[in-house]
Coordinates of C-alpha atoms in Angstrom, one line a residue:
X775 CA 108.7 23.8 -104.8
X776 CA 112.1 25.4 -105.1
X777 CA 113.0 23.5 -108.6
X778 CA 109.6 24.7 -109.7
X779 CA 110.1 28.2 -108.9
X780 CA 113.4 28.2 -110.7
X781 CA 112.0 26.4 -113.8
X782 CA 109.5 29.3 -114.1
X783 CA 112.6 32.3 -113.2
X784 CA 114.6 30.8 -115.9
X785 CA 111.7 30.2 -118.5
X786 CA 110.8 33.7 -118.1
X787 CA 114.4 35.0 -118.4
X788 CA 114.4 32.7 -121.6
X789 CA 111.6 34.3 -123.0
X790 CA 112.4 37.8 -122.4
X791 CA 115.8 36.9 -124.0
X792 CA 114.3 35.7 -126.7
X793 CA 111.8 38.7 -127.2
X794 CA 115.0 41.3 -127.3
X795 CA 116.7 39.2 -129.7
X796 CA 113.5 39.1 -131.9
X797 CA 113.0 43.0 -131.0
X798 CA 117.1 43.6 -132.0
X799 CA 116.6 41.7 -135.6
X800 CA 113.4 44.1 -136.2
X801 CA 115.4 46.9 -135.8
X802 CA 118.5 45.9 -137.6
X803 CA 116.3 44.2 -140.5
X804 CA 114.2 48.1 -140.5
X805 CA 117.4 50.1 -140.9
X806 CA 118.8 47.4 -143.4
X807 CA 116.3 48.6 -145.5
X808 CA 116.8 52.3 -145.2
X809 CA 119.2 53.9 -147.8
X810 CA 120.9 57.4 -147.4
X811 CA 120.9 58.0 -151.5
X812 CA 123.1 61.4 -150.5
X813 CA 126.0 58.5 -149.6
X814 CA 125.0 56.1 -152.2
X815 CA 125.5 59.2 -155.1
X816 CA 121.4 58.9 -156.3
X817 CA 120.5 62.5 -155.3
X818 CA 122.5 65.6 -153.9
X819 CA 121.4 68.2 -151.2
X820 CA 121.7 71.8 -151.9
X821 CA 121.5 74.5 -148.9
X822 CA 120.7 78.0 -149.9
X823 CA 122.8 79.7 -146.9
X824 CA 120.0 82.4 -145.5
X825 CA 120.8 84.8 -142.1
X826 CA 120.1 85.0 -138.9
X827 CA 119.2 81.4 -139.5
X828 CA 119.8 78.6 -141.8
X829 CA 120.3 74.9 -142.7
X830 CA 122.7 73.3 -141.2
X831 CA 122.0 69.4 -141.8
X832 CA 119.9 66.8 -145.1
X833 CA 119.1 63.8 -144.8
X834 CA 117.4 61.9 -147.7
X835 CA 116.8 58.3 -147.0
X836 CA 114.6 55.6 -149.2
X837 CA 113.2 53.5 -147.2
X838 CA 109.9 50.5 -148.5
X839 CA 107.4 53.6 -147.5
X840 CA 109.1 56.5 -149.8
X841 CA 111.3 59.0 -149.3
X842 CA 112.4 61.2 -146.4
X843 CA 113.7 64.4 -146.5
X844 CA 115.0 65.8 -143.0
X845 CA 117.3 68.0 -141.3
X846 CA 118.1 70.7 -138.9
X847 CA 118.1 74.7 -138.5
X848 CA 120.1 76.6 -136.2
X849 CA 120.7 80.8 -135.3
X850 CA 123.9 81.5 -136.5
X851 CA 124.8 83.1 -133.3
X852 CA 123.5 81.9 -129.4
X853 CA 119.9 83.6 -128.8
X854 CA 117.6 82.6 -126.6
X855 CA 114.8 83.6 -128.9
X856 CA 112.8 80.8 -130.5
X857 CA 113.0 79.8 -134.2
X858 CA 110.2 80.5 -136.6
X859 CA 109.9 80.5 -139.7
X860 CA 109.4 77.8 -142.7
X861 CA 111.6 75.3 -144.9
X862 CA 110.8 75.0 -148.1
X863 CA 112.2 72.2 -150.1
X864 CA 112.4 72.2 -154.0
X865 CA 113.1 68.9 -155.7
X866 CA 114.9 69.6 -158.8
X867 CA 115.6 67.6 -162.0
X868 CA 118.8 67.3 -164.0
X869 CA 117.5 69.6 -166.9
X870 CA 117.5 72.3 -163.7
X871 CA 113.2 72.5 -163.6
X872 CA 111.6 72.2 -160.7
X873 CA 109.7 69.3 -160.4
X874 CA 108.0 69.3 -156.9
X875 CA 108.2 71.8 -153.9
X876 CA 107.4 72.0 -150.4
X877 CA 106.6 74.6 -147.6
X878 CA 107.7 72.8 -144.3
X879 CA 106.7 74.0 -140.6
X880 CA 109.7 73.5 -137.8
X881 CA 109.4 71.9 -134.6
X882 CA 111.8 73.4 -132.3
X883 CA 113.5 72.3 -129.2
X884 CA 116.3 73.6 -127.4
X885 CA 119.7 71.3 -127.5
X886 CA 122.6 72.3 -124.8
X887 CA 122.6 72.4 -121.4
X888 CA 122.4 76.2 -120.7
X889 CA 119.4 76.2 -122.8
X890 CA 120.5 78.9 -124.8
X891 CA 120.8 77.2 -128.4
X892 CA 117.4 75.9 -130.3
X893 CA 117.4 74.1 -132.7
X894 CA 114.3 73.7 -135.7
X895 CA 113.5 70.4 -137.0
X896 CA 111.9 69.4 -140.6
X897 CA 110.5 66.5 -141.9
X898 CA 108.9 65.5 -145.1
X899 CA 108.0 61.8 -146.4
X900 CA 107.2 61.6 -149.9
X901 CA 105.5 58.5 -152.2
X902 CA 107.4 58.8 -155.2
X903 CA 110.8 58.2 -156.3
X904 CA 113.7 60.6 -156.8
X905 CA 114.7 60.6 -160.3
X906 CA 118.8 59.6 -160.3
X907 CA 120.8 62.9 -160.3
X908 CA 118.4 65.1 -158.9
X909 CA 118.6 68.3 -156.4
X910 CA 116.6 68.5 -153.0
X911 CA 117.1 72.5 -152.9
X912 CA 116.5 73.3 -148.9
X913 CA 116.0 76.6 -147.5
X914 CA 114.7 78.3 -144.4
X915 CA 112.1 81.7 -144.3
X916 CA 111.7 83.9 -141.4
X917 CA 107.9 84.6 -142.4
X918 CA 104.8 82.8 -141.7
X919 CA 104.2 79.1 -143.1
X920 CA 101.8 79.6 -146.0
X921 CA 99.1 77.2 -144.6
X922 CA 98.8 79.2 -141.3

């Protein structure tokens, strides 16, 4: 009764083993796929500096579902007042014409311990591909997102 009990203690230990091995190579195989084309010299990120608040961080990444354009918005000073506003994001060719723009809401959450600093959030995924040596123009707006 003992040696069964053990057989069925290690065969589960086995299998849930084997299921965070199979769980780690999902992961690693996802991310594989995922390129930052800011790194790999496809695309640039351009951050129109606007006060009390502004961009501080772009992402773009390419990834088998399209691209995604993210990134963060801080106060420039320490407030406890939230963050409003909108992003909007211009995507812009190497002729200098704007080919596609975007009016992004924030999510905001707050980030330090004393709970003084917020920070905003955007995110944008979109299906089509970034021509090579184009400009993702980001910038934040204290007024009301467009769409309400």
């Amino acid at each position: 009764m003992i040696t069964k009990g053990l057989t069925i203690f290690l065969t589960l230990k086995t299998a849930r083993f084997l299921v965070t091995v199979l769980v780690l190579l999902h992961v690693c195989g996802c991310s594989a796929q995922r390129i930052n084309m800011i790194e790999q010299g496809d695309v640039s990120a351009q951050i129109i500096e606007t006060h009390p608040i502004t961009v501080k961080r772009v992402s773009i990444f390419r990834d088998p579902k399209g691209i995604t354009v993210s990134g963060d918005v801080f106060r420039r000073h320490i407030s406890v007042s939230p963050i409003r506003g909108h992003v909007d994001v211009e995507l812009i060719g190497q002729d200098g014409k704007v080919l596609y723009e975007d009016t992004l809401r924030l999510r905001t959450r707050r980030v330090t311990i004393s709970r003084r600093v917020i920070k905003g959030e955007f995110s944008v995924r979109w299906n089509f591909d970034l021509p090579v040596g184009a400009i993702v123009r980001v910038s934040h707006h204290e007024g009301k997102h467009p769409k309400g």
